[in-house]
Amino acid sequence: MADEADEADGSYTKRRKDQMMFKQIQPKEPFTVANQIQRTLLSGWINILLLCCPAGIVLGVVVGPSLPTFFVNYAAVIPLYWLGDFAMTEIGLRTGELGADPTLHLGVALAVFLATTVLLYFCVDYVVNSIDTLTSKSGLSTTFVGVILLPILNCDFTPVISAICDEMNATMDYTVGKSIQTALLVTPLTVLLAWWLGIEGVTLVFDGFEVVSLFATVLLLNLIISEGKSNWAMGVLLLADWALVAIAAFFVV
């Protein structure tokens, strides 16, 4: 009876561990401050642009909206997104479903994610506040800035890395899923939030250029993914579609 009770307790404990959101998965290397800083800052070559982060915040506070403020903070946002995505991946490794060992300890990963979120708030705010200065001094249209320049900041490297690793199903699921989430959740929620805050001009009213561009892109993507397979030529088609939209936004709109 005692053996059966111990076996039952062991099975229950195992089920509880399997049901936990975060499992006790730790990096193979012991925790040291130097090691964690190295793993964080050397997680990608693009982190060299983190030097723009303090410079951009100083420009935003001292100079205010200007071309240097826009471009320096623009450069700072890219590695911050990368670092935040890296921290989220490290946190996600604790679920035990990604099949890889983490390199950061959980507390460090959470701290990095929170820090990048706060810094992103300031840098993105300075970028957005400098858009009017950029369009007035450079001659770029607000459509080009909103459709081409700003989305580059939100470029996610996760599907790119997955594609390099020949995990095309994960790449397509992630990319298409994120696009659907943006179209059906983020955009309407942003409009509702703007109405609640009394911010004018944030609507779901699209002009002809935006409607045609969106329709053509969705149609092209549907034709590509409907076959359930892809190759380099389809990737070139998508890049060509993006280039055509960029050229039209720059010269026509």
mmCIF file of C-alpha atoms in Angstrom, residues 1-252:
data_model
loop_
_atom_site.group_PDB
_atom_site.id
_atom_site.type_symbol
_atom_site.label_atom_id
_atom_site.label_comp_id
_atom_site.label_asym_id
_atom_site.label_seq_id
_atom_site.Cartn_x
_atom_site.Cartn_y
_atom_site.Cartn_z
ATOM 1 C CA MET A 1 0.000 0.000 0.000
ATOM 2 C CA ALA A 2 2.816 2.366 0.879
ATOM 3 C CA ASP A 3 4.518 1.692 -2.460
ATOM 4 C CA GLU A 4 1.278 2.361 -4.320
ATOM 5 C CA ALA A 5 0.800 5.614 -2.403
ATOM 6 C CA ASP A 6 4.360 6.722 -3.194
ATOM 7 C CA GLU A 7 3.854 5.843 -6.849
ATOM 8 C CA ALA A 8 0.592 7.798 -6.924
ATOM 9 C CA ASP A 9 2.262 10.798 -5.298
ATOM 10 C CA GLY A 10 5.103 10.595 -7.803
ATOM 11 C CA SER A 11 2.691 10.463 -10.733
ATOM 12 C CA TYR A 12 0.752 13.415 -9.346
ATOM 13 C CA THR A 13 3.925 15.441 -8.877
ATOM 14 C CA LYS A 14 5.044 14.633 -12.417
ATOM 15 C CA ARG A 15 1.678 15.723 -13.834
ATOM 16 C CA ARG A 16 1.849 18.948 -11.859
ATOM 17 C CA LYS A 17 5.302 19.684 -13.235
ATOM 18 C CA ASP A 18 4.147 18.958 -16.773
ATOM 19 C CA GLN A 19 1.195 21.331 -16.321
ATOM 20 C CA MET A 20 3.331 24.197 -15.029
ATOM 21 C CA MET A 21 3.652 27.124 -17.417
ATOM 22 C CA PHE A 22 7.339 27.582 -16.613
ATOM 23 C CA LYS A 23 9.492 24.567 -15.913
ATOM 24 C CA GLN A 24 12.712 24.513 -13.938
ATOM 25 C CA ILE A 25 14.902 24.746 -17.027
ATOM 26 C CA GLN A 26 18.135 26.555 -16.294
ATOM 27 C CA PRO A 27 21.109 27.449 -18.506
ATOM 28 C CA LYS A 28 23.926 24.948 -18.465
ATOM 29 C CA GLU A 29 26.438 27.613 -17.433
ATOM 30 C CA PRO A 30 26.322 28.876 -13.828
ATOM 31 C CA PHE A 31 25.021 32.360 -13.150
ATOM 32 C CA THR A 32 27.582 35.154 -13.212
ATOM 33 C CA VAL A 33 27.006 38.820 -13.927
ATOM 34 C CA ALA A 34 29.706 38.883 -16.592
ATOM 35 C CA ASN A 35 28.298 35.800 -18.291
ATOM 36 C CA GLN A 36 24.752 37.157 -18.412
ATOM 37 C CA ILE A 37 25.883 40.549 -19.720
ATOM 38 C CA GLN A 38 27.929 38.812 -22.393
ATOM 39 C CA ARG A 39 25.039 36.543 -23.400
ATOM 40 C CA THR A 40 22.704 39.535 -23.597
ATOM 41 C CA LEU A 41 24.804 42.126 -25.386
ATOM 42 C CA LEU A 42 26.506 39.640 -27.704
ATOM 43 C CA SER A 43 23.275 37.920 -28.717
ATOM 44 C CA GLY A 44 23.450 39.657 -32.100
ATOM 45 C CA TRP A 45 25.739 41.954 -34.041
ATOM 46 C CA ILE A 46 22.918 44.451 -34.362
ATOM 47 C CA ASN A 47 23.241 45.242 -30.656
ATOM 48 C CA ILE A 48 26.056 47.640 -31.562
ATOM 49 C CA LEU A 49 23.251 50.081 -32.382
ATOM 50 C CA LEU A 50 22.314 50.121 -28.697
ATOM 51 C CA LEU A 51 24.824 52.952 -28.441
ATOM 52 C CA CYS A 52 22.210 55.080 -30.195
ATOM 53 C CA CYS A 53 19.725 54.547 -27.369
ATOM 54 C CA PRO A 54 21.176 56.937 -24.750
ATOM 55 C CA ALA A 55 22.176 59.379 -27.483
ATOM 56 C CA GLY A 56 18.649 59.358 -28.894
ATOM 57 C CA ILE A 57 17.035 59.923 -25.506
ATOM 58 C CA VAL A 58 19.404 62.825 -24.809
ATOM 59 C CA LEU A 59 18.571 64.351 -28.200
ATOM 60 C CA GLY A 60 14.865 63.922 -27.542
ATOM 61 C CA VAL A 61 15.106 65.691 -24.190
ATOM 62 C CA VAL A 62 17.573 68.434 -25.129
ATOM 63 C CA VAL A 63 16.915 69.120 -28.817
ATOM 64 C CA GLY A 64 13.332 67.927 -29.197
ATOM 65 C CA PRO A 65 11.761 66.992 -32.549
ATOM 66 C CA SER A 66 14.460 67.179 -35.214
ATOM 67 C CA LEU A 67 16.084 65.130 -37.942
ATOM 68 C CA PRO A 68 18.934 63.914 -35.689
ATOM 69 C CA THR A 69 16.392 62.953 -33.028
ATOM 70 C CA PHE A 70 14.408 60.952 -35.574
ATOM 71 C CA PHE A 71 17.305 59.065 -37.133
ATOM 72 C CA VAL A 72 19.231 58.333 -33.925
ATOM 73 C CA ASN A 73 16.148 57.027 -32.130
ATOM 74 C CA TYR A 74 15.136 55.178 -35.299
ATOM 75 C CA ALA A 75 18.466 53.365 -35.214
ATOM 76 C CA ALA A 76 18.055 52.674 -31.485
ATOM 77 C CA VAL A 77 14.635 51.063 -31.851
ATOM 78 C CA ILE A 78 15.914 48.268 -34.116
ATOM 79 C CA PRO A 79 18.278 46.610 -31.587
ATOM 80 C CA LEU A 80 15.781 47.202 -28.788
ATOM 81 C CA TYR A 81 13.186 45.189 -30.706
ATOM 82 C CA TRP A 82 15.794 42.508 -31.323
ATOM 83 C CA LEU A 83 16.787 42.399 -27.663
ATOM 84 C CA GLY A 84 13.180 42.308 -26.499
ATOM 85 C CA ASP A 85 12.438 39.459 -28.888
ATOM 86 C CA PHE A 86 15.548 37.648 -27.654
ATOM 87 C CA ALA A 87 14.383 38.028 -24.048
ATOM 88 C CA MET A 88 10.900 36.773 -24.922
ATOM 89 C CA THR A 89 12.427 33.749 -26.637
ATOM 90 C CA GLU A 90 14.516 33.049 -23.548
ATOM 91 C CA ILE A 91 11.388 33.234 -21.397
ATOM 92 C CA GLY A 92 9.534 30.976 -23.828
ATOM 93 C CA LEU A 93 12.249 28.339 -23.557
ATOM 94 C CA ARG A 94 11.030 27.701 -20.003
ATOM 95 C CA THR A 95 7.921 26.041 -21.400
ATOM 96 C CA GLY A 96 10.084 23.174 -22.609
ATOM 97 C CA GLU A 97 8.306 23.097 -25.969
ATOM 98 C CA LEU A 98 10.929 24.823 -28.108
ATOM 99 C CA GLY A 99 13.517 22.085 -27.825
ATOM 100 C CA ALA A 100 16.460 24.291 -26.865
ATOM 101 C CA ASP A 101 18.273 25.281 -23.702
ATOM 102 C CA PRO A 102 18.110 28.894 -22.496
ATOM 103 C CA THR A 103 21.229 31.012 -22.194
ATOM 104 C CA LEU A 104 19.801 33.595 -19.788
ATOM 105 C CA HIS A 105 18.470 32.956 -16.322
ATOM 106 C CA LEU A 106 14.771 33.695 -15.934
ATOM 107 C CA GLY A 107 15.235 36.784 -13.772
ATOM 108 C CA VAL A 108 17.722 38.246 -16.239
ATOM 109 C CA ALA A 109 15.427 37.541 -19.186
ATOM 110 C CA LEU A 110 12.513 39.252 -17.432
ATOM 111 C CA ALA A 111 14.689 42.241 -16.518
ATOM 112 C CA VAL A 112 15.944 42.579 -20.103
ATOM 113 C CA PHE A 113 12.398 42.410 -21.450
ATOM 114 C CA LEU A 114 11.140 45.076 -19.037
ATOM 115 C CA ALA A 115 14.136 47.337 -19.696
ATOM 116 C CA THR A 116 13.767 47.121 -23.470
ATOM 117 C CA THR A 117 10.035 47.819 -23.175
ATOM 118 C CA VAL A 118 10.654 51.010 -21.201
ATOM 119 C CA LEU A 119 13.434 52.187 -23.517
ATOM 120 C CA LEU A 120 11.306 51.398 -26.563
ATOM 121 C CA TYR A 121 8.557 53.617 -25.208
ATOM 122 C CA PHE A 122 10.837 56.641 -25.075
ATOM 123 C CA CYS A 123 12.654 55.998 -28.357
ATOM 124 C CA VAL A 124 9.474 55.312 -30.331
ATOM 125 C CA ASP A 125 7.859 58.389 -28.793
ATOM 126 C CA TYR A 126 10.741 60.578 -29.968
ATOM 127 C CA VAL A 127 10.582 59.010 -33.432
ATOM 128 C CA VAL A 128 6.853 59.659 -33.766
ATOM 129 C CA ASN A 129 7.135 63.216 -32.464
ATOM 130 C CA SER A 130 9.806 63.953 -35.083
ATOM 131 C CA ILE A 131 7.786 62.715 -38.068
ATOM 132 C CA ASP A 132 6.383 66.161 -38.883
ATOM 133 C CA THR A 133 9.883 67.614 -38.847
ATOM 134 C CA LEU A 134 11.107 64.802 -41.090
ATOM 135 C CA THR A 135 8.349 65.229 -43.665
ATOM 136 C CA SER A 136 8.660 69.019 -43.764
ATOM 137 C CA LYS A 137 12.455 69.110 -44.132
ATOM 138 C CA SER A 138 13.088 66.008 -46.240
ATOM 139 C CA GLY A 139 10.106 66.124 -48.569
ATOM 140 C CA LEU A 140 9.034 62.577 -47.703
ATOM 141 C CA SER A 141 5.299 62.016 -47.585
ATOM 142 C CA THR A 142 3.575 60.879 -44.429
ATOM 143 C CA THR A 143 2.340 57.858 -46.390
ATOM 144 C CA PHE A 144 5.893 56.750 -47.167
ATOM 145 C CA VAL A 145 6.949 57.245 -43.561
ATOM 146 C CA GLY A 146 3.914 55.404 -42.204
ATOM 147 C CA VAL A 147 3.830 52.571 -44.741
ATOM 148 C CA ILE A 148 7.556 51.956 -45.291
ATOM 149 C CA LEU A 149 9.844 53.534 -42.687
ATOM 150 C CA LEU A 150 7.942 52.891 -39.468
ATOM 151 C CA PRO A 151 7.025 49.232 -40.210
ATOM 152 C CA ILE A 152 10.725 48.477 -40.694
ATOM 153 C CA LEU A 153 11.163 49.215 -36.990
ATOM 154 C CA ASN A 154 8.734 46.413 -36.200
ATOM 155 C CA CYS A 155 10.552 43.949 -38.432
ATOM 156 C CA ASP A 156 10.657 40.654 -36.555
ATOM 157 C CA PHE A 157 13.798 38.576 -36.948
ATOM 158 C CA THR A 158 12.236 35.386 -35.589
ATOM 159 C CA PRO A 159 10.661 34.224 -38.885
ATOM 160 C CA VAL A 160 13.841 35.161 -40.747
ATOM 161 C CA ILE A 161 15.897 32.962 -38.442
ATOM 162 C CA SER A 162 13.317 30.181 -38.762
ATOM 163 C CA ALA A 163 13.492 30.413 -42.553
ATOM 164 C CA ILE A 164 17.287 30.216 -42.472
ATOM 165 C CA CYS A 165 16.931 27.061 -40.364
ATOM 166 C CA ASP A 166 14.574 25.651 -43.039
ATOM 167 C CA GLU A 167 11.552 25.760 -40.719
ATOM 168 C CA MET A 168 9.185 27.182 -43.320
ATOM 169 C CA ASN A 169 5.979 26.024 -41.643
ATOM 170 C CA ALA A 170 6.890 27.903 -38.478
ATOM 171 C CA THR A 171 7.902 30.916 -40.562
ATOM 172 C CA MET A 172 4.603 31.075 -42.434
ATOM 173 C CA ASP A 173 2.518 30.422 -39.323
ATOM 174 C CA TYR A 174 4.321 33.155 -37.415
ATOM 175 C CA THR A 175 4.275 35.734 -40.213
ATOM 176 C CA VAL A 176 0.716 35.219 -41.417
ATOM 177 C CA GLY A 177 -0.577 34.834 -37.879
ATOM 178 C CA LYS A 178 1.020 38.086 -36.802
ATOM 179 C CA SER A 179 -0.414 39.882 -39.842
ATOM 180 C CA ILE A 180 -3.905 38.580 -39.101
ATOM 181 C CA GLN A 181 -3.566 39.566 -35.458
ATOM 182 C CA THR A 182 -2.519 43.079 -36.468
ATOM 183 C CA ALA A 183 -5.378 43.464 -38.936
ATOM 184 C CA LEU A 184 -8.149 42.010 -36.789
ATOM 185 C CA LEU A 185 -7.066 43.006 -33.284
ATOM 186 C CA VAL A 186 -4.326 45.616 -33.030
ATOM 187 C CA THR A 187 -5.642 48.055 -35.643
ATOM 188 C CA PRO A 188 -9.294 48.136 -34.467
ATOM 189 C CA LEU A 189 -8.159 48.265 -30.850
ATOM 190 C CA THR A 190 -5.913 51.229 -31.656
ATOM 191 C CA VAL A 191 -8.838 53.067 -33.247
ATOM 192 C CA LEU A 192 -11.099 52.393 -30.263
ATOM 193 C CA LEU A 193 -8.382 53.475 -27.861
ATOM 194 C CA ALA A 194 -7.858 56.687 -29.838
ATOM 195 C CA TRP A 195 -11.573 57.461 -29.690
ATOM 196 C CA TRP A 196 -11.585 56.837 -25.946
ATOM 197 C CA LEU A 197 -8.592 59.145 -25.451
ATOM 198 C CA GLY A 198 -10.070 61.810 -27.717
ATOM 199 C CA ILE A 199 -7.333 61.564 -30.359
ATOM 200 C CA GLU A 200 -8.625 62.700 -33.733
ATOM 201 C CA GLY A 201 -7.604 61.355 -37.123
ATOM 202 C CA VAL A 202 -7.164 57.707 -36.102
ATOM 203 C CA THR A 203 -9.789 55.884 -38.161
ATOM 204 C CA LEU A 204 -10.228 52.853 -40.386
ATOM 205 C CA VAL A 205 -10.842 55.061 -43.425
ATOM 206 C CA PHE A 206 -8.252 54.121 -46.070
ATOM 207 C CA ASP A 207 -7.526 56.041 -49.250
ATOM 208 C CA GLY A 208 -7.353 54.486 -52.697
ATOM 209 C CA PHE A 209 -3.610 53.835 -52.586
ATOM 210 C CA GLU A 210 -3.823 52.006 -49.262
ATOM 211 C CA VAL A 211 -6.804 49.915 -50.383
ATOM 212 C CA VAL A 212 -5.139 48.865 -53.651
ATOM 213 C CA SER A 213 -1.812 48.110 -51.957
ATOM 214 C CA LEU A 214 -3.444 46.056 -49.225
ATOM 215 C CA PHE A 215 -5.691 44.169 -51.650
ATOM 216 C CA ALA A 216 -2.818 43.334 -54.014
ATOM 217 C CA THR A 217 -0.589 42.171 -51.166
ATOM 218 C CA VAL A 218 -3.272 39.974 -49.600
ATOM 219 C CA LEU A 219 -4.136 38.482 -53.002
ATOM 220 C CA LEU A 220 -0.482 37.730 -53.757
ATOM 221 C CA LEU A 221 0.098 36.175 -50.344
ATOM 222 C CA ASN A 222 -3.033 34.050 -50.693
ATOM 223 C CA LEU A 223 -1.860 32.731 -54.060
ATOM 224 C CA ILE A 224 1.530 31.861 -52.581
ATOM 225 C CA ILE A 225 0.377 30.042 -49.447
ATOM 226 C CA SER A 226 -2.601 28.288 -51.054
ATOM 227 C CA GLU A 227 -0.313 25.653 -52.594
ATOM 228 C CA GLY A 228 1.247 24.793 -49.256
ATOM 229 C CA LYS A 229 4.792 25.124 -50.579
ATOM 230 C CA SER A 230 7.171 27.898 -51.518
ATOM 231 C CA ASN A 231 10.480 28.597 -53.211
ATOM 232 C CA TRP A 232 12.849 31.475 -53.782
ATOM 233 C CA ALA A 233 10.800 32.851 -56.687
ATOM 234 C CA MET A 234 7.795 33.379 -54.427
ATOM 235 C CA GLY A 235 9.988 35.235 -51.980
ATOM 236 C CA VAL A 236 11.200 37.456 -54.806
ATOM 237 C CA LEU A 237 7.571 38.183 -55.725
ATOM 238 C CA LEU A 238 6.817 39.333 -52.190
ATOM 239 C CA LEU A 239 9.925 41.524 -52.129
ATOM 240 C CA ALA A 240 8.946 42.974 -55.510
ATOM 241 C CA ASP A 241 5.482 43.758 -54.167
ATOM 242 C CA TRP A 242 7.027 45.560 -51.196
ATOM 243 C CA ALA A 243 9.372 47.483 -53.510
ATOM 244 C CA LEU A 244 6.489 48.548 -55.767
ATOM 245 C CA VAL A 245 4.506 49.801 -52.791
ATOM 246 C CA ALA A 246 7.565 51.695 -51.536
ATOM 247 C CA ILE A 247 8.196 53.296 -54.941
ATOM 248 C CA ALA A 248 4.550 54.271 -55.302
ATOM 249 C CA ALA A 249 4.464 55.747 -51.804
ATOM 250 C CA PHE A 250 7.658 57.706 -52.476
ATOM 251 C CA PHE A 251 6.935 59.096 -55.947
ATOM 252 C CA VAL A 252 3.179 58.979 -56.433
#
